[in-house]
Amino acid sequence: MYANLERWPATPSEGDNERAERAPRIVLMGSRRSGKTSMARVVFGKMSPHETLFVPSTAQPTLRLVANSDLVHFSIFDVPGDRDLSELRWRDAQMTPRDLFGRCVVLAYVVDAEADPYSECARLAEVAAAAKAANPRVQLEVFVHKVDGDHFLSEEQKLDCRREVEACARAELAELYAHGSDETVDPQQAQAYADDCLAGAAFSLTSIYDHSVFEAFSKLVSRALVPQRIVLRKMLDALVTACDMEKSFLFDVASKVYVATDSAPVDSASYELCADAIDVVLDVASIYAPDKTQQPEPSEEDTPVREEEPKQTRSNAASIQLSNGMALVLDEVDRNLALVCLLRTENLEKRDLIDYNLGCFRTALARLAALNASSAGK
Amino acid sequence: MASPMTKKVLLMGRSGSGKTSMRSIIFADYMARDTMRLSPTIDVEYSHVRFLGNLHLHLWDCGGQDDFYRNYLEHMRDHIFRSVELLIYVFDIESEEQGSDFSQFADVIEAVEQHSPDARVYVLVHKMDLVKEDVRKAVFSEKEASILSQASDHLRIQCFRTSIWDETLYRAWSHIVYSLVPNTALLESHLNEYCTICGADEVVLFESTTFLVIAHATCIPHSDTHRFEKISNIIKQFKLSCRKVQAHFEGMLVQHHQLIALFENLTRSTAIMFISSDPDLMHTALISSNVAQFRAQLKICGLIG
Ligand SMILES: Nc1nc2c(ncn2[C@@H]2O[C@H](COP(=O)(O)OP(=O)(O)OP(=O)(O)O)[C@@H](O)[C@H]2O)c(=O)[nH]1
Ligand SMILES: Nc1nc2c(ncn2[C@@H]2O[C@H](COP(=O)(O)OP(=O)(O)O)[C@@H](O)[C@H]2O)c(=O)[nH]1
Ligand SMILES: [Mg+2]
């Protein structure tokens, strides 16, 4: 086992190193103490925000494997903030930008909202340009992080901060381009380069003290890291149409990150409510049916025996009613995946229709997983 | 309708000990972390809380600075300490001035004993989250012993350890309000009967806004003795989540393997939780109609509004 490998959930198994190396990768970068390690641990390692005060500064690049289900399977490469790109080492070897960004799907860059935006963005520009040069397919996500302090009491202040970071990143990228060439560069060309680097990049406001960091990771994961994300979206669209729902999320239960959602726009408040609904249902269930909620992972030997278990007629499910005419339906569609849907209360009355469609969804998902497994086996 | 029964509750303890924080979380739907923004209480803040149909609580949150206390104990002594039903005294476990904490406590106890000899006293040893988990029990026992040794023999004193960050807050406050609810014995006998008739494992009655437990009936014993305060905490958190989308929590049904858990509003001021692990009872329509019947029964007895 390598010293700098972490795994979530924390049941290490043979071949984790290799799996972590092979998995699609998020490269997490940003200046020292910007909050990278805290973010990753809070979202995927279940650390409470207060505990992060004791997280030591990361000394070596660290690879974390997140392996919660077939759909949530990737690694996070956490790069210490102060290191120059040219002096990065991984496993006693020099790391070139190609090593760093080669397997990288998403470059998540953390900007400390409490620090000076100019120096933060200068470094962001440098890293983004290097990533682009090494692997043009890398998707950039910028987290404008720690927007919970005293400087950010209003929504307006947060949005201002995000605008400033984005403008500043653009300017720094253009500048970098201009300086990189000996001849005088047409400012329009420099601008075009900056636009190109930031094309499709999302700038999210985040804090570990609320849902924002979970929502930001949800966007990242559902947009870039889930295999078959397009099919999943179509399946959810079909479900929403069939049952007359307002919104649906397929959640990774362990992290409260959604791995897929239907095509309707995501509103933060609905996301928060759906994520909290998972908590309330699981917490109640864990008190009154504790042995059932903490099922041990089936070991190799008893896998075949599982078929003799009584067939369950229905999956673990829940529904919640609110006073504003809305209701939530939760359904455990697979180990560690839960579907949470928001719908009008009157549509909840067609419970049989909903159950039938949820059943179809589960079947389709299982088929998708089987397909995935057989193609991975080849 | 009978005229409301109003009970005077004193909330005392030194400045910064956490009185206003607790009151705001329990009765005013604050989130634990919002309490960082509270400023010190000046003099006495009165609040009137309607708790269950007929029971009204008059909370006197007494600002804890030394000057105020001199005033309470001297000039306002009669006004403050007269006809007190219940005193809640809060100690900050991390306080640096234990000596003066105790002398103030002794003065308050003396005043209560003099003016309201029948009052009950609850002492909350607060901010226990700041104590390392492995020594919490020992630290609390020690503190409890020194508190009880200070107290006179006449007053009934009970100690709880609390923190706004976990369910201990709900354990203590459930206990406190339970002691104020009239007719609990009758209520519980109805609840027991209902629990047996409809074959539930457990039926619990909550006050709807605070989600504190006011009565319960248990037919199938459960090993977790702290489950009620955990449920209060869990549901209260979720109620706050619902508020963010401008909605109230109205009910929930959880079907988990062999478990069915139903939460439903029972009356204007109460909610009921119904737990069953009997597979024959898994029909939700049946349970709902049972709840409706029970609601009618309670109305007839005039037990809760
Ligand atoms: N760590 C921790 N802090 C707490 C807890 N309860 C309250 N606090 C904090 O303690 C500080 C003081 O709380 P208040 O509720 O204003 O104290 P108070 O007793 O009303 O003070 P006065 O109004 O001056 O009497 C706040 O910053 C709270 O966030 C707790 O359980 N744990
Ligand atoms: N206020 C606030 N502080 C944060 C947030 N995220 C992380 N921090 C704090 O920032 C400090 C540095 O975090 P850390 O993850 O070690 O930064 P790293 O050097 O990039 O790995 C820690 O004390 C964290 O508690 C946040 O969202 N808000
Ligand atoms: Mg770090």
GROMACS .gro file of C-alpha atoms in nm, chain B residues 4-298:
model
  295
  382PRO     CA    1  -5.483   2.870   2.920
  383MET     CA    2  -5.252   2.750   3.189
  384THR     CA    3  -4.946   2.974   3.202
  385LYS     CA    4  -4.628   2.861   3.366
  386LYS     CA    5  -4.334   3.081   3.450
  387VAL     CA    6  -3.996   2.941   3.354
  388LEU     CA    7  -3.674   3.117   3.458
  389LEU     CA    8  -3.366   3.072   3.241
  390MET     CA    9  -3.053   3.172   3.431
  391GLY     CA   10  -2.678   3.129   3.422
  392ARG     CA   11  -2.375   3.344   3.355
  393SER     CA   12  -2.329   3.552   3.042
  394GLY     CA   13  -2.228   3.346   2.739
  395SER     CA   14  -2.331   3.016   2.894
  396GLY     CA   15  -2.575   2.944   2.610
  397LYS     CA   16  -2.922   3.021   2.742
  398THR     CA   17  -3.041   3.226   2.448
  399SER     CA   18  -2.889   2.980   2.203
  400MET     CA   19  -3.081   2.689   2.350
  401ARG     CA   20  -3.406   2.879   2.373
  402SER     CA   21  -3.372   2.994   2.013
  403ILE     CA   22  -3.307   2.644   1.883
  404ILE     CA   23  -3.586   2.479   2.076
  405PHE     CA   24  -3.858   2.741   2.045
  406ALA     CA   25  -3.759   2.973   1.759
  407ASP     CA   26  -3.625   2.733   1.496
  408TYR     CA   27  -3.267   2.854   1.492
  409MET     CA   28  -2.997   2.637   1.341
  410ALA     CA   29  -2.714   2.555   1.581
  411ARG     CA   30  -2.466   2.756   1.381
  412ASP     CA   31  -2.691   3.064   1.363
  413THR     CA   32  -2.640   3.106   1.735
  414MET     CA   33  -2.292   3.244   1.673
  415ARG     CA   34  -2.464   3.566   1.567
  416LEU     CA   35  -2.658   3.616   1.892
  417SER     CA   36  -2.557   3.912   2.103
  418PRO     CA   37  -2.560   3.915   2.485
  419THR     CA   38  -2.902   3.939   2.644
  420ILE     CA   39  -2.967   4.272   2.815
  421ASP     CA   40  -3.176   4.245   3.130
  422VAL     CA   41  -3.463   4.003   3.094
  423GLU     CA   42  -3.608   3.895   2.761
  424TYR     CA   43  -3.960   3.771   2.802
  425SER     CA   44  -4.111   3.531   2.558
  426HIS     CA   45  -4.446   3.371   2.550
  427VAL     CA   46  -4.454   3.025   2.401
  428ARG     CA   47  -4.770   2.840   2.324
  429PHE     CA   48  -4.696   2.480   2.397
  430LEU     CA   49  -4.980   2.237   2.333
  431GLY     CA   50  -5.333   2.367   2.318
  432ASN     CA   51  -5.373   2.481   2.671
  433LEU     CA   52  -5.029   2.511   2.810
  434HIS     CA   53  -4.847   2.840   2.772
  435LEU     CA   54  -4.491   2.893   2.881
  436HIS     CA   55  -4.367   3.227   2.996
  437LEU     CA   56  -3.992   3.216   2.947
  438TRP     CA   57  -3.779   3.468   3.131
  439ASP     CA   58  -3.437   3.467   2.971
  440CYS     CA   59  -3.225   3.656   3.223
  441GLY     CA   60  -2.913   3.823   3.080
  442GLY     CA   61  -2.615   3.690   3.267
  443GLN     CA   62  -2.385   3.984   3.329
  444ASP     CA   63  -2.288   4.042   3.691
  445ASP     CA   64  -2.454   4.384   3.713
  446PHE     CA   65  -2.786   4.241   3.605
  447TYR     CA   66  -2.760   3.972   3.867
  448ARG     CA   67  -2.699   4.219   4.143
  449ASN     CA   68  -3.017   4.387   4.028
  450TYR     CA   69  -3.219   4.064   4.006
  451LEU     CA   70  -3.112   3.956   4.352
  452GLU     CA   71  -3.162   4.291   4.519
  453HIS     CA   72  -3.405   4.533   4.360
  454MET     CA   73  -3.609   4.294   4.148
  455ARG     CA   74  -3.589   3.993   4.377
  456ASP     CA   75  -3.957   3.956   4.435
  457HIS     CA   76  -4.055   4.026   4.074
  458ILE     CA   77  -3.810   3.773   3.931
  459PHE     CA   78  -3.828   3.490   4.177
  460ARG     CA   79  -4.196   3.490   4.264
  461SER     CA   80  -4.431   3.212   4.145
  462VAL     CA   81  -4.167   3.030   3.947
  463GLU     CA   82  -4.277   2.693   3.823
  464LEU     CA   83  -3.938   2.590   3.698
  465LEU     CA   84  -3.583   2.722   3.702
  466ILE     CA   85  -3.338   2.621   3.432
  467TYR     CA   86  -2.986   2.708   3.536
  468VAL     CA   87  -2.707   2.680   3.279
  469PHE     CA   88  -2.337   2.617   3.352
  470ASP     CA   89  -2.079   2.660   3.078
  471ILE     CA   90  -1.845   2.361   3.119
  472GLU     CA   91  -1.558   2.559   2.970
  473SER     CA   92  -1.606   2.856   3.201
  474GLU     CA   93  -1.287   2.996   3.348
  475GLU     CA   94  -1.450   3.137   3.659
  476GLN     CA   95  -1.596   2.832   3.826
  477GLY     CA   96  -1.579   2.996   4.166
  478SER     CA   97  -1.808   3.284   4.080
  479ASP     CA   98  -2.033   3.055   3.873
  480PHE     CA   99  -2.104   2.858   4.186
  481SER     CA  100  -2.153   3.154   4.412
  482GLN     CA  101  -2.406   3.299   4.167
  483PHE     CA  102  -2.581   2.964   4.147
  484ALA     CA  103  -2.600   2.950   4.526
  485ASP     CA  104  -2.754   3.299   4.538
  486VAL     CA  105  -3.013   3.209   4.277
  487ILE     CA  106  -3.106   2.887   4.451
  488GLU     CA  107  -3.147   3.072   4.777
  489ALA     CA  108  -3.375   3.329   4.616
  490VAL     CA  109  -3.589   3.064   4.445
  491GLU     CA  110  -3.620   2.868   4.763
  492GLN     CA  111  -3.732   3.176   4.946
  493HIS     CA  112  -3.990   3.300   4.694
  494SER     CA  113  -4.099   2.983   4.512
  495PRO     CA  114  -4.033   2.691   4.742
  496ASP     CA  115  -4.224   2.450   4.516
  497ALA     CA  116  -4.025   2.524   4.206
  498ARG     CA  117  -3.842   2.247   4.026
  499VAL     CA  118  -3.481   2.310   3.926
  500TYR     CA  119  -3.304   2.177   3.619
  501VAL     CA  120  -2.933   2.237   3.587
  502LEU     CA  121  -2.785   2.208   3.241
  503VAL     CA  122  -2.411   2.153   3.215
  504HIS     CA  123  -2.370   2.303   2.871
  505LYS     CA  124  -2.124   2.310   2.577
  506MET     CA  125  -2.021   1.951   2.650
  507ASP     CA  126  -1.911   1.917   2.286
  508LEU     CA  127  -1.601   2.110   2.386
  509VAL     CA  128  -1.500   1.831   2.623
  510LYS     CA  129  -1.320   1.535   2.471
  511GLU     CA  130  -1.559   1.250   2.417
  512ASP     CA  131  -1.377   0.990   2.625
  513VAL     CA  132  -1.384   1.202   2.938
  514ARG     CA  133  -1.729   1.361   2.898
  515LYS     CA  134  -1.897   1.121   3.133
  516ALA     CA  135  -1.641   1.167   3.409
  517VAL     CA  136  -1.632   1.545   3.370
  518PHE     CA  137  -2.009   1.562   3.389
  519SER     CA  138  -2.036   1.335   3.693
  520GLU     CA  139  -1.787   1.545   3.879
  521LYS     CA  140  -1.967   1.866   3.793
  522GLU     CA  141  -2.302   1.713   3.883
  523ALA     CA  142  -2.172   1.605   4.223
  524SER     CA  143  -2.048   1.953   4.304
  525ILE     CA  144  -2.374   2.110   4.186
  526LEU     CA  145  -2.586   1.876   4.397
  527SER     CA  146  -2.366   1.934   4.700
  528GLN     CA  147  -2.432   2.308   4.670
  529ALA     CA  148  -2.804   2.264   4.664
  530SER     CA  149  -3.038   2.269   4.956
  531ASP     CA  150  -3.245   1.967   5.052
  532HIS     CA  151  -3.573   2.138   4.984
  533LEU     CA  152  -3.558   2.193   4.613
  534ARG     CA  153  -3.581   1.916   4.359
  535ILE     CA  154  -3.275   1.945   4.136
  536GLN     CA  155  -3.192   1.744   3.830
  537CYS     CA  156  -2.878   1.777   3.615
  538PHE     CA  157  -2.833   1.717   3.243
  539ARG     CA  158  -2.537   1.751   3.016
  540THR     CA  159  -2.613   1.937   2.694
  541SER     CA  160  -2.469   2.067   2.371
  542ILE     CA  161  -2.642   2.245   2.085
  543TRP     CA  162  -2.452   2.021   1.846
  544ASP     CA  163  -2.615   1.691   1.934
  545GLU     CA  164  -2.932   1.531   2.066
  546THR     CA  165  -2.844   1.587   2.433
  547LEU     CA  166  -3.017   1.923   2.394
  548TYR     CA  167  -3.344   1.746   2.313
  549ARG     CA  168  -3.304   1.493   2.592
  550ALA     CA  169  -3.282   1.766   2.852
  551TRP     CA  170  -3.558   1.984   2.711
  552SER     CA  171  -3.794   1.693   2.653
  553HIS     CA  172  -3.754   1.605   3.017
  554ILE     CA  173  -3.820   1.961   3.119
  555VAL     CA  174  -4.136   2.013   2.917
  556TYR     CA  175  -4.263   1.667   3.001
  557SER     CA  176  -4.267   1.772   3.363
  558LEU     CA  177  -4.492   2.065   3.268
  559VAL     CA  178  -4.751   1.880   3.062
  560PRO     CA  179  -5.063   1.809   3.261
  561ASN     CA  180  -5.243   1.475   3.232
  562THR     CA  181  -4.948   1.281   3.098
  563ALA     CA  182  -5.055   0.970   3.284
  564LEU     CA  183  -5.397   0.971   3.120
  565LEU     CA  184  -5.246   1.053   2.784
  566GLU     CA  185  -5.006   0.763   2.810
  567SER     CA  186  -5.276   0.521   2.909
  568HIS     CA  187  -5.467   0.615   2.593
  569LEU     CA  188  -5.152   0.584   2.391
  570ASN     CA  189  -5.078   0.242   2.538
  571GLU     CA  190  -5.421   0.117   2.457
  572TYR     CA  191  -5.391   0.247   2.103
  573CYS     CA  192  -5.047   0.092   2.062
  574THR     CA  193  -5.176  -0.249   2.165
  575ILE     CA  194  -5.493  -0.235   1.957
  576CYS     CA  195  -5.322  -0.152   1.633
  577GLY     CA  196  -5.025  -0.379   1.690
  578ALA     CA  197  -4.758  -0.112   1.676
  579ASP     CA  198  -4.413  -0.160   1.821
  580GLU     CA  199  -4.414   0.192   1.948
  581VAL     CA  200  -4.619   0.509   1.931
  582VAL     CA  201  -4.473   0.846   2.024
  583LEU     CA  202  -4.641   1.183   2.060
  584PHE     CA  203  -4.445   1.499   1.981
  585GLU     CA  204  -4.524   1.865   2.023
  586SER     CA  205  -4.523   1.985   1.662
  587THR     CA  206  -4.314   2.301   1.667
  588THR     CA  207  -4.038   2.193   1.903
  589PHE     CA  208  -4.068   1.824   1.819
  590LEU     CA  209  -4.005   1.744   2.183
  591VAL     CA  210  -4.153   1.417   2.309
  592ILE     CA  211  -4.453   1.456   2.533
  593ALA     CA  212  -4.572   1.097   2.566
  594HIS     CA  213  -4.497   0.753   2.436
  595ALA     CA  214  -4.614   0.394   2.447
  596THR     CA  215  -4.382   0.104   2.380
  597CYS     CA  216  -4.514  -0.245   2.318
  598ILE     CA  217  -4.196  -0.398   2.184
  599PRO     CA  218  -3.892  -0.295   2.386
  600HIS     CA  219  -3.612  -0.119   2.207
  601SER     CA  220  -3.250  -0.121   2.315
  602ASP     CA  221  -3.163   0.239   2.232
  603THR     CA  222  -3.275   0.448   2.527
  604HIS     CA  223  -3.178   0.771   2.355
  605ARG     CA  224  -3.387   0.712   2.046
  606PHE     CA  225  -3.654   0.974   2.119
  607GLU     CA  226  -3.415   1.264   2.147
  608LYS     CA  227  -3.239   1.144   1.835
  609ILE     CA  228  -3.570   1.145   1.648
  610SER     CA  229  -3.650   1.493   1.782
  611ASN     CA  230  -3.316   1.617   1.658
  612ILE     CA  231  -3.342   1.447   1.319
  613ILE     CA  232  -3.693   1.568   1.245
  614LYS     CA  233  -3.625   1.916   1.377
  615GLN     CA  234  -3.326   1.946   1.143
  616PHE     CA  235  -3.540   1.838   0.853
  617LYS     CA  236  -3.814   2.082   0.949
  618LEU     CA  237  -3.554   2.355   0.916
  619SER     CA  238  -3.458   2.224   0.572
  620CYS     CA  239  -3.821   2.247   0.467
  621ARG     CA  240  -3.836   2.606   0.585
  622LYS     CA  241  -3.569   2.695   0.332
  623VAL     CA  242  -3.815   2.615   0.054
  624GLN     CA  243  -4.092   2.805   0.233
  625ALA     CA  244  -4.275   2.490   0.333
  626HIS     CA  245  -4.363   2.304   0.649
  627PHE     CA  246  -4.302   1.939   0.713
  628GLU     CA  247  -4.638   1.763   0.723
  629GLY     CA  248  -4.568   1.395   0.734
  630MET     CA  249  -4.343   1.112   0.636
  631LEU     CA  250  -4.371   0.744   0.564
  632VAL     CA  251  -4.062   0.524   0.569
  633GLN     CA  252  -4.074   0.164   0.448
  634HIS     CA  253  -3.745   0.002   0.515
  635HIS     CA  254  -3.712  -0.377   0.498
  636GLN     CA  255  -3.935  -0.497   0.782
  637LEU     CA  256  -3.989  -0.151   0.924
  638ILE     CA  257  -4.265   0.092   0.874
  639ALA     CA  258  -4.240   0.437   1.032
  640LEU     CA  259  -4.518   0.687   0.990
  641PHE     CA  260  -4.513   1.050   1.101
  642GLU     CA  261  -4.835   1.244   1.083
  643ASN     CA  262  -4.981   1.559   1.231
  644LEU     CA  263  -5.224   1.452   1.499
  645THR     CA  264  -5.376   1.774   1.625
  646ARG     CA  265  -5.291   2.140   1.574
  647SER     CA  266  -5.006   2.118   1.821
  648THR     CA  267  -4.903   1.754   1.814
  649ALA     CA  268  -4.759   1.500   1.576
  650ILE     CA  269  -4.752   1.125   1.611
  651MET     CA  270  -4.490   0.869   1.515
  652PHE     CA  271  -4.603   0.516   1.456
  653ILE     CA  272  -4.349   0.231   1.436
  654SER     CA  273  -4.424  -0.122   1.333
  655SER     CA  274  -4.218  -0.421   1.230
  656ASP     CA  275  -4.513  -0.650   1.179
  657PRO     CA  276  -4.531  -0.744   0.810
  658ASP     CA  277  -4.906  -0.790   0.834
  659LEU     CA  278  -4.940  -0.428   0.926
  660MET     CA  279  -4.758  -0.296   0.628
  661HIS     CA  280  -5.070  -0.145   0.479
  662THR     CA  281  -5.037   0.224   0.515
  663ALA     CA  282  -5.401   0.296   0.455
  664LEU     CA  283  -5.487   0.090   0.761
  665ILE     CA  284  -5.242   0.277   0.978
  666SER     CA  285  -5.365   0.610   0.857
  667SER     CA  286  -5.721   0.526   0.939
  668ASN     CA  287  -5.608   0.413   1.284
  669VAL     CA  288  -5.441   0.745   1.337
  670ALA     CA  289  -5.761   0.922   1.239
  671GLN     CA  290  -5.956   0.722   1.495
  672PHE     CA  291  -5.707   0.793   1.767
  673ARG     CA  292  -5.719   1.162   1.685
  674ALA     CA  293  -6.095   1.159   1.728
  675GLN     CA  294  -6.063   0.976   2.057
  676LEU     CA  295  -5.817   1.228   2.198
   0.00000   0.00000   0.00000
